[in-house]
Amino acid sequence: MARITVLNGPNLNLLGQREPDIYGHETLTDVERMCRARADALGHEIAFHQSNAEHDLIDWIQAARDDAAAIIINPAAYSHTSIAIRDALSAFTGPIAEVHISNIHAREGFRHHSHVSAVADLVICGAGALGYVLAIEAVAQRI
Ligand code: DQA
């Protein structure tokens, strides 16, 4: 059994209420339940976090160096702005999956570039909440 850290950035606490036409009707609690169910079926455990603060995400990424085999991260808007999150992920040696619920490439131009993608092993976007489950499948194969 390995631990997979699943991190969620700003405003993802509002999933289900926030722009449901873009982000769907599942809440973050639904996403967490889906992740735990899939990880459990694969024999792994999940540490699941959300924060609106960049430093919390960095602290969890750093902690994962000692206590997780893989990271799944939806950095939300920090994808497009945060070199600090990218640098923290670069120091993690296990597989990293970047997830976006929406297809960022089909949206506003400022969403098309993610600083995180270059240090991620895989990127899933546009699959809705299912993207997290697909990411668990993908990192589980690499652990
Ligand atoms: C998002 C896409 C980002 O551009 C946006 O800032 C988010 C959510 C997604 O999951 O589709 O907050 O990461």
Short mmCIF file of C-alpha atoms and ligand atoms in Angstrom, two decimals:
data_model
loop_
_atom_site.label_atom_id
_atom_site.label_comp_id
_atom_site.label_asym_id
_atom_site.label_seq_id
_atom_site.Cartn_x
_atom_site.Cartn_y
_atom_site.Cartn_z
CA MET A 1 0.00 0.00 0.00
CA ALA A 2 1.22 3.49 -0.86
CA ARG A 3 -0.09 6.94 0.00
CA ILE A 4 -1.18 9.28 -2.79
CA THR A 5 -1.44 12.98 -1.88
CA VAL A 6 -4.28 14.79 -3.67
CA LEU A 7 -4.03 18.59 -3.54
CA ASN A 8 -6.60 21.18 -4.57
CA GLY A 9 -5.95 24.88 -4.99
CA PRO A 10 -8.00 28.05 -4.57
CA ASN A 11 -11.77 28.14 -5.01
CA LEU A 12 -12.06 24.39 -5.44
CA ASN A 13 -13.78 24.34 -2.04
CA LEU A 14 -16.70 25.88 -3.96
CA LEU A 15 -17.03 22.97 -6.40
CA GLY A 16 -20.68 22.17 -7.03
CA GLN A 17 -21.70 25.80 -6.38
CA ARG A 18 -19.12 27.57 -8.51
CA GLU A 19 -19.89 27.94 -12.24
CA PRO A 20 -21.43 24.45 -12.49
CA ASP A 21 -21.69 24.81 -16.28
CA ILE A 22 -17.85 24.77 -16.32
CA TYR A 23 -16.93 22.73 -13.24
CA GLY A 24 -19.92 20.40 -12.91
CA HIS A 25 -22.19 19.57 -10.00
CA GLU A 26 -19.89 17.34 -7.93
CA THR A 27 -18.69 18.91 -4.71
CA LEU A 28 -15.13 18.59 -3.42
CA THR A 29 -16.48 16.07 -0.91
CA ASP A 30 -17.81 14.03 -3.85
CA VAL A 31 -14.38 14.24 -5.51
CA GLU A 32 -12.69 13.10 -2.30
CA ARG A 33 -15.11 10.16 -2.00
CA MET A 34 -14.43 9.14 -5.64
CA CYS A 35 -10.66 9.33 -5.06
CA ARG A 36 -10.80 7.29 -1.86
CA ALA A 37 -13.00 4.61 -3.47
CA ARG A 38 -10.68 4.19 -6.48
CA ALA A 39 -7.50 4.26 -4.38
CA ASP A 40 -9.00 1.77 -1.96
CA ALA A 41 -9.85 -0.61 -4.82
CA LEU A 42 -6.23 -0.35 -5.99
CA GLY A 43 -4.90 -0.96 -2.48
CA HIS A 44 -3.66 2.58 -1.85
CA GLU A 45 -4.58 5.32 0.57
CA ILE A 46 -5.31 8.99 -0.05
CA ALA A 47 -4.32 12.17 1.77
CA PHE A 48 -6.76 14.79 0.44
CA HIS A 49 -6.32 18.56 0.97
CA GLN A 50 -7.64 21.88 -0.33
CA SER A 51 -6.42 25.38 0.40
CA ASN A 52 -6.89 28.86 -0.97
CA ALA A 53 -3.34 29.71 0.21
CA GLU A 54 -0.30 29.05 -1.96
CA HIS A 55 1.95 28.36 1.04
CA ASP A 56 -0.32 25.57 2.30
CA LEU A 57 -0.03 23.81 -1.06
CA ILE A 58 3.76 24.21 -0.99
CA ASP A 59 3.93 22.84 2.57
CA TRP A 60 1.85 19.77 1.58
CA ILE A 61 4.03 19.19 -1.50
CA GLN A 62 7.16 19.35 0.66
CA ALA A 63 5.62 17.00 3.25
CA ALA A 64 4.80 14.52 0.46
CA ARG A 65 8.56 14.07 -0.07
CA ASP A 66 8.55 12.03 3.15
CA ASP A 67 5.09 10.54 3.29
CA ALA A 68 3.65 10.02 -0.21
CA ALA A 69 4.51 7.94 -3.26
CA ALA A 70 2.71 10.20 -5.76
CA ILE A 71 1.06 13.62 -5.99
CA ILE A 72 -2.14 14.52 -7.82
CA ILE A 73 -2.63 18.27 -7.95
CA ASN A 74 -5.25 20.61 -9.29
CA PRO A 75 -3.43 23.89 -8.64
CA ALA A 76 -6.47 25.83 -9.96
CA ALA A 77 -5.53 29.45 -10.75
CA TYR A 78 -2.03 28.95 -9.28
CA SER A 79 -1.31 26.74 -12.30
CA HIS A 80 -1.08 29.88 -14.35
CA THR A 81 0.88 32.02 -11.88
CA SER A 82 2.92 30.02 -9.37
CA ILE A 83 6.59 29.31 -10.00
CA ALA A 84 6.84 28.50 -6.27
CA ILE A 85 4.43 25.56 -6.64
CA ARG A 86 6.30 24.39 -9.73
CA ASP A 87 9.62 24.56 -7.81
CA ALA A 88 8.17 22.61 -4.88
CA LEU A 89 6.90 19.91 -7.27
CA SER A 90 10.32 19.73 -8.95
CA ALA A 91 11.78 18.62 -5.61
CA PHE A 92 9.35 15.67 -5.43
CA THR A 93 10.79 12.50 -6.96
CA GLY A 94 7.62 10.39 -7.38
CA PRO A 95 5.00 10.60 -10.13
CA ILE A 96 3.02 13.85 -10.40
CA ALA A 97 -0.35 14.17 -12.14
CA GLU A 98 -1.82 17.61 -12.89
CA VAL A 99 -5.62 17.66 -13.11
CA HIS A 100 -8.00 20.33 -14.37
CA ILE A 101 -11.71 19.71 -14.30
CA SER A 102 -12.28 21.97 -17.31
CA ASN A 103 -10.41 21.99 -20.61
CA ILE A 104 -8.11 24.94 -19.91
CA HIS A 105 -7.04 25.02 -23.58
CA ALA A 106 -10.57 25.75 -24.74
CA ARG A 107 -10.96 28.68 -22.33
CA GLU A 108 -9.45 32.16 -21.94
CA GLY A 109 -5.91 32.62 -23.21
CA PHE A 110 -4.48 33.22 -19.72
CA ARG A 111 -5.47 29.64 -18.79
CA HIS A 112 -3.65 28.00 -21.68
CA HIS A 113 -0.25 27.95 -19.98
CA SER A 114 0.39 26.05 -16.75
CA HIS A 115 3.74 26.39 -14.97
CA VAL A 116 3.07 22.98 -13.43
CA SER A 117 2.71 20.99 -16.66
CA ALA A 118 6.45 20.96 -17.40
CA VAL A 119 7.18 19.18 -14.12
CA ALA A 120 4.14 16.87 -14.18
CA ASP A 121 4.40 13.32 -15.50
CA LEU A 122 0.90 13.55 -16.89
CA VAL A 123 -1.82 16.16 -17.36
CA ILE A 124 -5.54 15.45 -17.49
CA CYS A 125 -7.94 18.26 -18.32
CA GLY A 126 -11.51 18.50 -19.48
CA ALA A 127 -12.66 15.14 -18.06
CA GLY A 128 -14.59 16.74 -15.19
CA ALA A 129 -14.31 15.23 -11.73
CA LEU A 130 -13.54 11.89 -13.40
CA GLY A 131 -10.11 13.36 -14.18
CA TYR A 132 -9.06 12.79 -10.56
CA VAL A 133 -10.00 9.10 -10.80
CA LEU A 134 -8.12 8.75 -14.08
CA ALA A 135 -5.11 10.38 -12.42
CA ILE A 136 -5.24 7.86 -9.58
CA GLU A 137 -5.24 5.02 -12.12
CA ALA A 138 -2.29 6.60 -13.93
CA VAL A 139 -0.08 7.28 -10.90
CA ALA A 140 -0.93 3.88 -9.38
CA GLN A 141 0.65 2.26 -12.44
CA ARG A 142 3.83 4.27 -11.85
CA ILE A 143 4.23 3.75 -8.10
C1 DQA B 1 -9.13 24.68 -13.00
C2 DQA B 1 -8.87 25.60 -14.20
C3 DQA B 1 -8.19 26.88 -13.74
O1 DQA B 1 -7.94 27.72 -14.87
C4 DQA B 1 -9.08 27.63 -12.78
O2 DQA B 1 -8.42 28.78 -12.30
C5 DQA B 1 -9.58 26.78 -11.67
C6 DQA B 1 -9.92 25.39 -11.91
C7 DQA B 1 -9.94 23.41 -13.41
O3 DQA B 1 -9.99 22.50 -12.59
O4 DQA B 1 -10.51 23.37 -14.50
O5 DQA B 1 -9.81 27.27 -10.57
O6 DQA B 1 -7.88 24.24 -12.48
#
